[in-house]
Every structure is written in structure tokens, then in C-alpha cells.
PDB file of C-alpha atoms in Angstrom:
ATOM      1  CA  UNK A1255     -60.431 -11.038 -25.452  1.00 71.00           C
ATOM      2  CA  UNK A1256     -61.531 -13.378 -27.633  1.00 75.00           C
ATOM      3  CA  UNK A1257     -59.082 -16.397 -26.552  1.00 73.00           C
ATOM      4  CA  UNK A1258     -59.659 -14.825 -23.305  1.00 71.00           C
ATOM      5  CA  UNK A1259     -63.566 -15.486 -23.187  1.00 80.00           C
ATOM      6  CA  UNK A1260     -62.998 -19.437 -25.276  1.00 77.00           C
ATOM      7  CA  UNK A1261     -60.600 -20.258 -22.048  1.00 76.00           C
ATOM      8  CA  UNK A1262     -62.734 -19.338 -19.272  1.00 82.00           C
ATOM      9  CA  UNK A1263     -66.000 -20.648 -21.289  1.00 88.00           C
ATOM     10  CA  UNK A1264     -64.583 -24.157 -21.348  1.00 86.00           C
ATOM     11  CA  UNK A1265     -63.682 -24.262 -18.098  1.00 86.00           C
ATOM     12  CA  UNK A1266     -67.007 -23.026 -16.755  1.00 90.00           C
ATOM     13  CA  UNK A1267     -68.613 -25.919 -18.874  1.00 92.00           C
ATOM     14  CA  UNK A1268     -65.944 -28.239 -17.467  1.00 91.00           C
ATOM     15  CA  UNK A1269     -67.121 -27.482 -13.662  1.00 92.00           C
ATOM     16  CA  UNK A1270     -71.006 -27.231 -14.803  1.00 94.00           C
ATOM     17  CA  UNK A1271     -70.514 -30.993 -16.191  1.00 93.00           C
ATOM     18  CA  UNK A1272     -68.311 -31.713 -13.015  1.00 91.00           C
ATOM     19  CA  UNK A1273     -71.490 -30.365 -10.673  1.00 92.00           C
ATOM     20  CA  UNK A1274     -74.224 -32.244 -12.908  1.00 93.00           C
ATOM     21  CA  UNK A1275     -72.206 -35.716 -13.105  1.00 92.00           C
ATOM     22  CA  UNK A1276     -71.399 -35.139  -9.016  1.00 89.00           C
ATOM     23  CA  UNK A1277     -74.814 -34.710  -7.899  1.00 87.00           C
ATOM     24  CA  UNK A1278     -76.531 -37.300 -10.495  1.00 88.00           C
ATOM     25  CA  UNK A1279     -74.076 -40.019  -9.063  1.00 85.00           C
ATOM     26  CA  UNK A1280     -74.121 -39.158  -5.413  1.00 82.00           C
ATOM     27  CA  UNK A1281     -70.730 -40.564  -4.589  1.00 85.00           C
ATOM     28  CA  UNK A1282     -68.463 -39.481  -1.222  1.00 84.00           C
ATOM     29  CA  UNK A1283     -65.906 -39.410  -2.978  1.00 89.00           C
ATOM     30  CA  UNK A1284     -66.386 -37.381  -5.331  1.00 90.00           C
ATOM     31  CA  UNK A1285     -68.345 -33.988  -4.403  1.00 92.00           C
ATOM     32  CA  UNK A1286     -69.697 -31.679  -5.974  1.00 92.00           C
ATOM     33  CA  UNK A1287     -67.654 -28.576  -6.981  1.00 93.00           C
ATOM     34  CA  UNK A1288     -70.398 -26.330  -5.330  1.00 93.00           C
ATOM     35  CA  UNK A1289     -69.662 -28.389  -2.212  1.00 93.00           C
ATOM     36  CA  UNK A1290     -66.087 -28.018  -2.697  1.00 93.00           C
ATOM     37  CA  UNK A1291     -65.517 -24.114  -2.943  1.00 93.00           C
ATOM     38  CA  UNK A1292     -68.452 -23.795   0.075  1.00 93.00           C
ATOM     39  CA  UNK A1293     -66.177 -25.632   2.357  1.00 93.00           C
ATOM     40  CA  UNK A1294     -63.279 -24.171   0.912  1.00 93.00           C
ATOM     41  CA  UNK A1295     -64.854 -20.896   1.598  1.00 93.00           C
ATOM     42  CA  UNK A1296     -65.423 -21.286   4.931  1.00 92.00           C
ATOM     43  CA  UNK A1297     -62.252 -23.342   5.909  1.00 91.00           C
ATOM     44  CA  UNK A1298     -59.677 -20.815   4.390  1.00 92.00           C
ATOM     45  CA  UNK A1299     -61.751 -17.125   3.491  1.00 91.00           C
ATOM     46  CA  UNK A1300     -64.342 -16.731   5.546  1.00 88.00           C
ATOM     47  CA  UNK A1301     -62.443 -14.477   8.225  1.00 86.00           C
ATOM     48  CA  UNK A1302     -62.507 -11.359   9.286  1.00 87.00           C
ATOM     49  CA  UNK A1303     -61.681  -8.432   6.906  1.00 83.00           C
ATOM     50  CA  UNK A1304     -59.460  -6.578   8.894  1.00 83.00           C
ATOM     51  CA  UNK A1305     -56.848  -9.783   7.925  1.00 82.00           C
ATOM     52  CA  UNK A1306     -57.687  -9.969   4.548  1.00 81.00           C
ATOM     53  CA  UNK A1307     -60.795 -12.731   5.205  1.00 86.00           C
ATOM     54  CA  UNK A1308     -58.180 -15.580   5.968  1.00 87.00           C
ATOM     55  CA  UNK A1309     -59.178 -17.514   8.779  1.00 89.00           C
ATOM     56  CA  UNK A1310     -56.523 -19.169  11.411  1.00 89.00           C
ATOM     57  CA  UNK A1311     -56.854 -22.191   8.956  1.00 88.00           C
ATOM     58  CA  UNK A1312     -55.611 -20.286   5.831  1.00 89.00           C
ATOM     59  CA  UNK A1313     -52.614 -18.501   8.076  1.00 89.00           C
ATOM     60  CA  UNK A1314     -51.170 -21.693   9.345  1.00 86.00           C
ATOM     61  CA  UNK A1315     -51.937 -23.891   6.169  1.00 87.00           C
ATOM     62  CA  UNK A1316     -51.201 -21.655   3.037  1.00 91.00           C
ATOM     63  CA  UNK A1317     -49.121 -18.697   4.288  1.00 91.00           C
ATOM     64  CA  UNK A1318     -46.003 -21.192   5.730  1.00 91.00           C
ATOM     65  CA  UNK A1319     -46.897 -23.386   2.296  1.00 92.00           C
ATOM     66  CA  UNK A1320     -46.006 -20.051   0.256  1.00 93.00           C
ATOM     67  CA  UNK A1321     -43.522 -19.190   2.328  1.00 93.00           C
ATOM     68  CA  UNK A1322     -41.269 -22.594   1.717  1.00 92.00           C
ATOM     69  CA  UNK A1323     -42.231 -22.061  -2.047  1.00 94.00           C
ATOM     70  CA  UNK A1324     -41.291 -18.287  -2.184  1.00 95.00           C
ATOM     71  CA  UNK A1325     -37.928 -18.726  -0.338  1.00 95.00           C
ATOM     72  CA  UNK A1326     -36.767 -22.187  -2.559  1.00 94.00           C
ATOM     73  CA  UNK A1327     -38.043 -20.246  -5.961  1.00 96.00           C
ATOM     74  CA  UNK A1328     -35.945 -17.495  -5.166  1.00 96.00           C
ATOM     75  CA  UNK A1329     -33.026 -18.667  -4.248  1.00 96.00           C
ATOM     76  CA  UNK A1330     -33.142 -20.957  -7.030  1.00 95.00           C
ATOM     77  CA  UNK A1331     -33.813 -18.107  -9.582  1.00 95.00           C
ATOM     78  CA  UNK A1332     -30.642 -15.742  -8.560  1.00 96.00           C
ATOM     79  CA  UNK A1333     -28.748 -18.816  -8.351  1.00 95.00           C
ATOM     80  CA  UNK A1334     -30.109 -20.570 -11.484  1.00 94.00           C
ATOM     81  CA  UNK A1335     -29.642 -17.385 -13.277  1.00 94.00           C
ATOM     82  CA  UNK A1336     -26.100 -15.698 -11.734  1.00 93.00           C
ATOM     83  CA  UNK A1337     -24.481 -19.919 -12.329  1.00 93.00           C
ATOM     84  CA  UNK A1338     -26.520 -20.052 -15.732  1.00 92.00           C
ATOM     85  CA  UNK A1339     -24.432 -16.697 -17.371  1.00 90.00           C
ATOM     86  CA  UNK A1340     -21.499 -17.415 -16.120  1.00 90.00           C
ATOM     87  CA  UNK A1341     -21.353 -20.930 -17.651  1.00 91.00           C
ATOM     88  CA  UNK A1342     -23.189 -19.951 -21.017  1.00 86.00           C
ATOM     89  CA  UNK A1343     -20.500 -17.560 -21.461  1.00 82.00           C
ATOM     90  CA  UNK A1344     -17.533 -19.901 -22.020  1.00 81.00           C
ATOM     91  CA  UNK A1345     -17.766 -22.336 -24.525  1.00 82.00           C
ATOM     92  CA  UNK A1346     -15.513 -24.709 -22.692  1.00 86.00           C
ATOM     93  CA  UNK A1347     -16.586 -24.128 -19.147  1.00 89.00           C
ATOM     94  CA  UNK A1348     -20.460 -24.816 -20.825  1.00 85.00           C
ATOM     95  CA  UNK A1349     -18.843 -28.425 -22.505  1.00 86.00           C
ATOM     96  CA  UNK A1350     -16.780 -29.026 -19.317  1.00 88.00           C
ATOM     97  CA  UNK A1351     -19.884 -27.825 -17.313  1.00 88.00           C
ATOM     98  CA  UNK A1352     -23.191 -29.599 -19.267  1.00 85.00           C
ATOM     99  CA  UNK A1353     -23.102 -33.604 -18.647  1.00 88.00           C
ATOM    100  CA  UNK A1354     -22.994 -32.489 -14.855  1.00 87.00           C
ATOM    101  CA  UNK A1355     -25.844 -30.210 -15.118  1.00 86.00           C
ATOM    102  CA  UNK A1356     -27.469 -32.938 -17.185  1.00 85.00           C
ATOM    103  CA  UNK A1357     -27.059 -35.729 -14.621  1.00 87.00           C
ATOM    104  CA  UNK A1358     -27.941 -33.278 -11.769  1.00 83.00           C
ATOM    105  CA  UNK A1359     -30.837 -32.359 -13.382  1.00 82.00           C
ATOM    106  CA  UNK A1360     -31.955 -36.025 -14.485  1.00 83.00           C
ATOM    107  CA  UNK A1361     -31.907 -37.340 -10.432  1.00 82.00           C
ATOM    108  CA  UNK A1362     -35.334 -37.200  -9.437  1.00 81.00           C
ATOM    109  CA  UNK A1363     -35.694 -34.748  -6.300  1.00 75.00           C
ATOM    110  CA  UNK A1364     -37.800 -36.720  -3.715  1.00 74.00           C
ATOM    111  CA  UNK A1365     -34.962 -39.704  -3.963  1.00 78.00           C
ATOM    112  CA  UNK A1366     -32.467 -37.223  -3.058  1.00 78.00           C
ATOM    113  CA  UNK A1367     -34.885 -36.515   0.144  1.00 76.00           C
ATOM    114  CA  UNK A1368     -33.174 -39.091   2.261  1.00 78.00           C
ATOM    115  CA  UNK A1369     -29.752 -37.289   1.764  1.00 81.00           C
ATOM    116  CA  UNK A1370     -31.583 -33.778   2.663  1.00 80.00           C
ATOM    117  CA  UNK A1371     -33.038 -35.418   5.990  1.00 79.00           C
ATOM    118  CA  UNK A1372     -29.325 -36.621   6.841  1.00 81.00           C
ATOM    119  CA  UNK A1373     -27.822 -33.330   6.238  1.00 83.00           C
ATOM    120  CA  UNK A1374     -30.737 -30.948   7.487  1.00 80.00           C
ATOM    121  CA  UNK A1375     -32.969 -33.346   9.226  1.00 77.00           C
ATOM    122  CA  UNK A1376     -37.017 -33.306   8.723  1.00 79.00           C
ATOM    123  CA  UNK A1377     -38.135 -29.449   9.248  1.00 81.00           C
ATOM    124  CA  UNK A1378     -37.917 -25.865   6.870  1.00 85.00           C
ATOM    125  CA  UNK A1379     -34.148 -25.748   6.047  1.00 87.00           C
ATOM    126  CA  UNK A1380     -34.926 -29.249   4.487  1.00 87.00           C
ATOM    127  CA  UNK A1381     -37.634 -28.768   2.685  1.00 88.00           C
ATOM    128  CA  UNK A1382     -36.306 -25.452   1.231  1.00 91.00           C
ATOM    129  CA  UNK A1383     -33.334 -26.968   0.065  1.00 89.00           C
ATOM    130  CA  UNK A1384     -35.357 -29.887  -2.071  1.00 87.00           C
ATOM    131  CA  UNK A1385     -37.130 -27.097  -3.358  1.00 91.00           C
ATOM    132  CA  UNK A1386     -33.933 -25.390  -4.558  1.00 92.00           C
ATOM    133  CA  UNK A1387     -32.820 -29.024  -6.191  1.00 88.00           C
ATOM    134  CA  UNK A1388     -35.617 -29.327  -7.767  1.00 87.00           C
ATOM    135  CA  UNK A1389     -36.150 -25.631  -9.462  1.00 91.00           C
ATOM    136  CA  UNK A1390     -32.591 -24.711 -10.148  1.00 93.00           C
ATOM    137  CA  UNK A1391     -31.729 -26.820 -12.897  1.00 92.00           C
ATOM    138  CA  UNK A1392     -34.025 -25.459 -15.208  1.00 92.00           C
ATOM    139  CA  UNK A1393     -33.579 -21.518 -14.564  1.00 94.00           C
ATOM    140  CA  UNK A1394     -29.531 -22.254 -15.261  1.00 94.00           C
ATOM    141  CA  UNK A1395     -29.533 -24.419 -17.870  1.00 92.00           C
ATOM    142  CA  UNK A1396     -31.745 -22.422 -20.170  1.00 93.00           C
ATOM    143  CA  UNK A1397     -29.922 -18.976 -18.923  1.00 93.00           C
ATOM    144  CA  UNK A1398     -26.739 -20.736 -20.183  1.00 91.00           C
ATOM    145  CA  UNK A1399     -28.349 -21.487 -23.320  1.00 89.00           C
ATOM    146  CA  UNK A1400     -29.495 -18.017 -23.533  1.00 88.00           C
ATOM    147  CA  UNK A1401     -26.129 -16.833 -22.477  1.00 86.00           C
ATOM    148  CA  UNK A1402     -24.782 -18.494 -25.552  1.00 85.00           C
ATOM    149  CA  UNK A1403     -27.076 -17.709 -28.050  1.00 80.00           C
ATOM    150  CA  UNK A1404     -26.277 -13.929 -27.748  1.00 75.00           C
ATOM    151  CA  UNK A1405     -25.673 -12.474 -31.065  1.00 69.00           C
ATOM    152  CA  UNK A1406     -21.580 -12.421 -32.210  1.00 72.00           C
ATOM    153  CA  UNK A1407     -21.903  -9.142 -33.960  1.00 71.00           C
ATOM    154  CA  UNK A1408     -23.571  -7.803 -30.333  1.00 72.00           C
ATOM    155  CA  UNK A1409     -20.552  -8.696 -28.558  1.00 72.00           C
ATOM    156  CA  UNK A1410     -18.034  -7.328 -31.214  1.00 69.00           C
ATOM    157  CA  UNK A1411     -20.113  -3.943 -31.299  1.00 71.00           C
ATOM    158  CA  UNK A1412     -19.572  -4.297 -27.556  1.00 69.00           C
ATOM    159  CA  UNK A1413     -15.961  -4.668 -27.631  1.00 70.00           C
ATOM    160  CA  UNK A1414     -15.713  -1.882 -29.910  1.00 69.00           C
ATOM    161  CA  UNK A1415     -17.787   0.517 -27.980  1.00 72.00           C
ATOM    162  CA  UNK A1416     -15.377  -0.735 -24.494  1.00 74.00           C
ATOM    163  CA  UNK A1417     -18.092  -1.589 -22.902  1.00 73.00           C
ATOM    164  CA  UNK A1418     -17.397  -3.192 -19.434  1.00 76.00           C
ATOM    165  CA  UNK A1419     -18.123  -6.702 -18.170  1.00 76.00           C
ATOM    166  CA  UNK A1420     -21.038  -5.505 -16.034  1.00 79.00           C
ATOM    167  CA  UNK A1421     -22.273  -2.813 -19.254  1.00 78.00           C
ATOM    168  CA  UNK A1422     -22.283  -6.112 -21.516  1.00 78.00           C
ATOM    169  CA  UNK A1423     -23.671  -7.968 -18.882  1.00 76.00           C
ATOM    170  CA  UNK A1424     -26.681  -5.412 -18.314  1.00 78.00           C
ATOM    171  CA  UNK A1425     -27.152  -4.333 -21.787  1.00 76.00           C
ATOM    172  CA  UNK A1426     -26.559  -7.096 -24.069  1.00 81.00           C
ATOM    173  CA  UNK A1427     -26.471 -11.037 -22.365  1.00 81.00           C
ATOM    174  CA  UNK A1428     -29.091 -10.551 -20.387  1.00 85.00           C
ATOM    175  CA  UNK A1429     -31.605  -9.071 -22.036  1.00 85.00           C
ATOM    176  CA  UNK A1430     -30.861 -11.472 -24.583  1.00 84.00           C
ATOM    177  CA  UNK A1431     -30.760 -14.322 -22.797  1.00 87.00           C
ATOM    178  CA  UNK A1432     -34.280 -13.272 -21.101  1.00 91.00           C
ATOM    179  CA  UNK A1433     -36.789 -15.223 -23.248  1.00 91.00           C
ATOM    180  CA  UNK A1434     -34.885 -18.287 -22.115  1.00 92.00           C
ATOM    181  CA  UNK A1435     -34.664 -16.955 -18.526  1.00 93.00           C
ATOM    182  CA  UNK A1436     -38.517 -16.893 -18.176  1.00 94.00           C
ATOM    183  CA  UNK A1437     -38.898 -20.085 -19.708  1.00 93.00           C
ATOM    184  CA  UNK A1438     -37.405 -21.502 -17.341  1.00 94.00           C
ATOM    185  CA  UNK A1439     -38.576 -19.742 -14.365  1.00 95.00           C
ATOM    186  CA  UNK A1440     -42.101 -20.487 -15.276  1.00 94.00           C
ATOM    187  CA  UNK A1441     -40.855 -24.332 -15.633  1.00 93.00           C
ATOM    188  CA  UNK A1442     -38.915 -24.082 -12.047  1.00 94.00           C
ATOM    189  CA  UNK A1443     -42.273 -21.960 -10.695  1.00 94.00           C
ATOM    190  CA  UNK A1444     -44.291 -25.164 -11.239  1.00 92.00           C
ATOM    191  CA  UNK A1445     -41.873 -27.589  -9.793  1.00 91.00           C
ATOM    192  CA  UNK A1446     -41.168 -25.510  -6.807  1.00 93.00           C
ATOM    193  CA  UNK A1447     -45.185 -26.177  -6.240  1.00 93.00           C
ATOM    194  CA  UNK A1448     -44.606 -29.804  -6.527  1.00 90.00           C
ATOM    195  CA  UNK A1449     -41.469 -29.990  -4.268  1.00 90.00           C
ATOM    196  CA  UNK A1450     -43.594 -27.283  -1.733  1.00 91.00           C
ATOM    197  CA  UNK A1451     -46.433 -30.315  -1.452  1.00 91.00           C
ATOM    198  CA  UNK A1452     -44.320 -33.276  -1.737  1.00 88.00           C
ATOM    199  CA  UNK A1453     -41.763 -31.876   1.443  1.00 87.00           C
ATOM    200  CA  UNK A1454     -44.853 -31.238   3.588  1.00 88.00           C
ATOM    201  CA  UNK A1455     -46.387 -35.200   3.226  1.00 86.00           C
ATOM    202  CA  UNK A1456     -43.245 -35.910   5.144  1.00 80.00           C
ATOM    203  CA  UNK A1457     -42.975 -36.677   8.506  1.00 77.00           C
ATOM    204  CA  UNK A1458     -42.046 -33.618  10.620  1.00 75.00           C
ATOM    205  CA  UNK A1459     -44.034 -31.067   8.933  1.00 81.00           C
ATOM    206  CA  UNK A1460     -46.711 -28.877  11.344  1.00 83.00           C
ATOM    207  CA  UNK A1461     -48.365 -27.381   8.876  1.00 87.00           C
ATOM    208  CA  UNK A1462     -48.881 -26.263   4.643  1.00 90.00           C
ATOM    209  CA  UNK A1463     -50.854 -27.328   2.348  1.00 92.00           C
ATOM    210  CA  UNK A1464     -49.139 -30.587   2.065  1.00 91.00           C
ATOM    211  CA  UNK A1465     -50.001 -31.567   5.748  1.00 91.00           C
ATOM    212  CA  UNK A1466     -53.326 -30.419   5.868  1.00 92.00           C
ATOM    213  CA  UNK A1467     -53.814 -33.336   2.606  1.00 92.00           C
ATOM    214  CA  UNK A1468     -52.321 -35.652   5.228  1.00 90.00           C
ATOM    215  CA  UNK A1469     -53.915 -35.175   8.131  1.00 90.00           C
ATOM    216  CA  UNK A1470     -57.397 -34.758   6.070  1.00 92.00           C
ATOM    217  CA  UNK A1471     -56.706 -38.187   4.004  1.00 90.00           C
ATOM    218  CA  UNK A1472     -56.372 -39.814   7.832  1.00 90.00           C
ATOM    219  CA  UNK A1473     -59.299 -38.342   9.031  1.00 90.00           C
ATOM    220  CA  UNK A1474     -61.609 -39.402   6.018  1.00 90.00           C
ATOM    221  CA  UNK A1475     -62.507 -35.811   5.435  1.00 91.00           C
ATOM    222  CA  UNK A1476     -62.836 -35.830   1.379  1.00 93.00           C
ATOM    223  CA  UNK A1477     -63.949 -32.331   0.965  1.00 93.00           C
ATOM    224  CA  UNK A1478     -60.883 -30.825   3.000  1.00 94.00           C
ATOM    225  CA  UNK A1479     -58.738 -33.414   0.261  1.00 94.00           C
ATOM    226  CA  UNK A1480     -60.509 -31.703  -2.199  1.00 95.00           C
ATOM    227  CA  UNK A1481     -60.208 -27.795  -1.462  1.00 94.00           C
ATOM    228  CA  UNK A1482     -56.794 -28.716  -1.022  1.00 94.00           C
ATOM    229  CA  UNK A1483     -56.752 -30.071  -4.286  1.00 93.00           C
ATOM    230  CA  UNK A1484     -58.487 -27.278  -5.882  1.00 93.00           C
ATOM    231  CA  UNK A1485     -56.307 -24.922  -4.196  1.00 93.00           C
ATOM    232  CA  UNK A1486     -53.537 -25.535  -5.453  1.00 93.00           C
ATOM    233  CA  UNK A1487     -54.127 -25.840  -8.901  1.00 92.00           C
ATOM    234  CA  UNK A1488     -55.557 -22.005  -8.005  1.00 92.00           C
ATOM    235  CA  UNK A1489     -51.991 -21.230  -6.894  1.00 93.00           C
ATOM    236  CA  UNK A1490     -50.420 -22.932  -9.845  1.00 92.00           C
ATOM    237  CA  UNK A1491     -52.709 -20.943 -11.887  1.00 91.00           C
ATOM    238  CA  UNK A1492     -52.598 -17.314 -10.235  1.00 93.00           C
ATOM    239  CA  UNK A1493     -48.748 -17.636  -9.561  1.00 93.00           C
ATOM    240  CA  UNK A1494     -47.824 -18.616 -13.334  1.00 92.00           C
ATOM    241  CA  UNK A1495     -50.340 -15.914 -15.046  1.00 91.00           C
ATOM    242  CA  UNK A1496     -48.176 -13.323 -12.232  1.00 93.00           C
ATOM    243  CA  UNK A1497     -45.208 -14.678 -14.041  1.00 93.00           C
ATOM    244  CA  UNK A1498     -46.312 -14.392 -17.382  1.00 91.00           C
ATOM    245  CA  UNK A1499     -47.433 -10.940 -16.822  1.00 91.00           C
ATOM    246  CA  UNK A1500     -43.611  -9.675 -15.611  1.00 91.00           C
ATOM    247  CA  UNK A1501     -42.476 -11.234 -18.642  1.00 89.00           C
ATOM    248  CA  UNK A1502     -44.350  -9.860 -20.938  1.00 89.00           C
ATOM    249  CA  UNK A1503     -43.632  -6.315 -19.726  1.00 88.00           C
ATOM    250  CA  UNK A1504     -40.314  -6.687 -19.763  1.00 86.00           C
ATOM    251  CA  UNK A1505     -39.966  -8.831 -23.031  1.00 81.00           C
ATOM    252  CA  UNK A1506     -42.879  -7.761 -24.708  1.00 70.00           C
ATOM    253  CA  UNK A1507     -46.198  -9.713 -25.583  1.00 55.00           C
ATOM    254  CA  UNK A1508     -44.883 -11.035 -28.841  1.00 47.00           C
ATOM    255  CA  UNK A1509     -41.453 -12.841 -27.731  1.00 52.00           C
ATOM    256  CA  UNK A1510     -42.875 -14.794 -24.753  1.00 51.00           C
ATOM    257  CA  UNK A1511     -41.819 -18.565 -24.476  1.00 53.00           C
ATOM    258  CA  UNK A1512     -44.201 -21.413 -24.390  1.00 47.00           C
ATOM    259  CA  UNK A1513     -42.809 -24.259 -22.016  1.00 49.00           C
TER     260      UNK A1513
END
């Protein structure tokens, strides 16, 4: 409660010298957060309850925004995870297996966009799959890592006791592997927020978050750039603390990773 109450005091002080510095210097283009979370208000929650108080804004910008994000997460996490044990558990498919995973993972995503657009052209398959680029990498290569770091006395009990492949796989790699697991989940969450944004400033896109910062920025409308803004670090924030909750109930509280 404690480190609880220090967090949220500093970033209250953080907005309330945000608000005073805003409103002493009076610039455009930098409003004040009052201002901000008003419009933000009114743009995005301010509709009727009987859907949740999202307006028609908030359905067409932030629902399709989570939707890309929630689809390329996914599949990156069963992938990332299911690739991750299977090359974790064999030494030499892991040392056959890691300079690839290391080069894949050193190519920065948006300059692989061009390649996307060839093979998918501009619309939701594409942007999808640079999400999946972009958050798989880290999911498998530090499931492998946990895959490999499972205890050798663990896996002779096992072979004692008969288990099967799927037993072992259940009982023993992956719950050991699963402090690794999250860590990188939580690192591929955040990048699949990045990709989410970056994919929708490209041409083609309708709608998301990314598009509305677009199609604000062109119309000079700074405090639409800035809800934006402020909403998604709200996402980042809400959608990692969601994370960090599941893995502290099924890890427990004093193994989680920090990344």
C-alpha cells in the first residue's frame, strides 16, 4: 500500500505541475491536462450507458485499435511460446536455432513494412502480421531460455516416474519456464502497442488510434493529438498491470520478472 500510495502521489504531482506550468505559459501546443481529459471525455466516454459510455468516436477509433493489438499479441504468444519449448528443449536445435532468432529479432519491424505491403497489401491482415514480427521474438526466445533452464534432476525424476511428453510438458517445463514466459509477454505486450500505432499512420488505414493521430495532426487539432497521446499510455498502463496481475496468480507475487 505503501509503494502503492508513493506511485500514484508522484504522478498526481507530475500532472498538478503539468496543469500549473500549462496554464502559466498559455501555449497551443501544449494544453493543459484538465483540457486534455475534458476533451478526451467527451470525444471517447461521454456516450450513452446502455454501450458502456463509448461514443461512435471511441467504437471506431479504439475498439478496431484493440482489436489489431489483441489478435497480433495472441497469435504471437501461442506461437512465441509453442516454437520457444520446442527449441529450448534441444540443445542442438537451440545452437542450430539461436543466430536466426537473433538476426530475426535484431531487423527492425517497420523496415520490414514494405515486404508486408507486397505480400498482404495496406489493410488488417498487414498490419496484424507486423504486429506478430514484432512481438514474437521476445515471447520465444525467453520461453526457450526457460525451456532450458529446467532443473536436470526434474527431468530425471520425470523419467523415472514415466511421465509422458505432454505430463513433463504440463508439469515440469512449463511451469518452469513461466517466469521467463511472462517476461517476455509483458515485453511483446508493449511492442504489440507500438506496432498497433505505427501500422495505423500508414496509408490505407480507416480508422484506430493511429489514424485518428493522423488525421488530427492534419487538421491542427492539438487536443485530439493529445487525448490520443494520453490514451495510450492509459492502455499501455491498464493492459500491462492486467498482465502482471495473471502472472502473479499463477507464479506467485514473489517470483515475478522485472523487464
Amino acid at each position: 500500500m505503501r509503494h502503492a500510495l508513493l506511485r500514484w502521489t508522484v504522478l498526481v504531482l507530475a500532472v498538478v505541475v503539468w496543469q500549473l506550468v500549462a496554464g502559466a505559459h498559455g501555449s497551443v501546443y501544449f494544453p493543459p491536462p484538465v483540457e486534455i481529459a475534458g476533451h478526451a471525455l467527451d470525444l471517447w466516454f461521454s456516450g450513452p450507458a446502455r454501450h458502456v459510455f463509448l461514443t461512435e468516436a471511441a467504437v471506431g477509433d479504439i475498439l478496431p485499435s484493440l482489436g489489431r493489438m489483441a489478435a497480433g499479441f495472441g497469435i504471437a504468444a501461442v506461437a512465441g511460446i509453442a516454437l520457444g519449448v520446442a527449441i529450448g528443449r534441444s540443445r542442438r536445435v537451440y545452437a542450430l536455432c539461436d543466430p536466426v532468432l537473433q538476426f530475426a529479432r535484431a531487423v527492425p519491424p517497420p523496415a520490414l513494412v514494405p515486404v508486408f505491403v507486397v505480400i498482404l497489401d495496406f489493410g488488417t491482415p498487414m498490419q496484424i502480421a507486423s504486429i506478430v514480427f514484432s512481438a514474437i521474438w521476445p515471447v520465444l526466445i525467453n520461453t526457450a531460455e526457460g525451456a532450458r533452464d529446467t532443473d536436470p534432476l526434474r527431468i530425471e525424476v520425470a523419467a523415472v516416474l514415466r511421465l509422458t511428453p505432454v505430463e513433463r510438458l504440463r508439469f515440469l517445463i512449463l511451469p518452469s519456464a513461466l517466469p521467463r514466459i511472462f517476461a517476455g509477454l509483458r515485453l511483446s505486450l508493449s511492442l504489440s502497442l507500438i506496432l498497433m500505432v505505427f501500422s495505423e499512420l500508414l496509408p490505407g488505414t480507416a480508422n484506430g488510434i493511429g489514424f485518428t493521430l493522423t488525421d488530427a495532426q492534419s487538421r491542427s487539432d492539438l487536443l485530439t493529438v493529445w487525448s490520443a497521446l494520453v490514451l495510450l499510455g492509459a492502455l499501455g498502463y491498464l493492459l500491462n498491470t492486467g498482465l502482471l496481475a495473471v502472472e502473479k496468480r499463477l507464479i506467485g507475487k514473489g517470483r515475478t520478472t522485472t523487464v
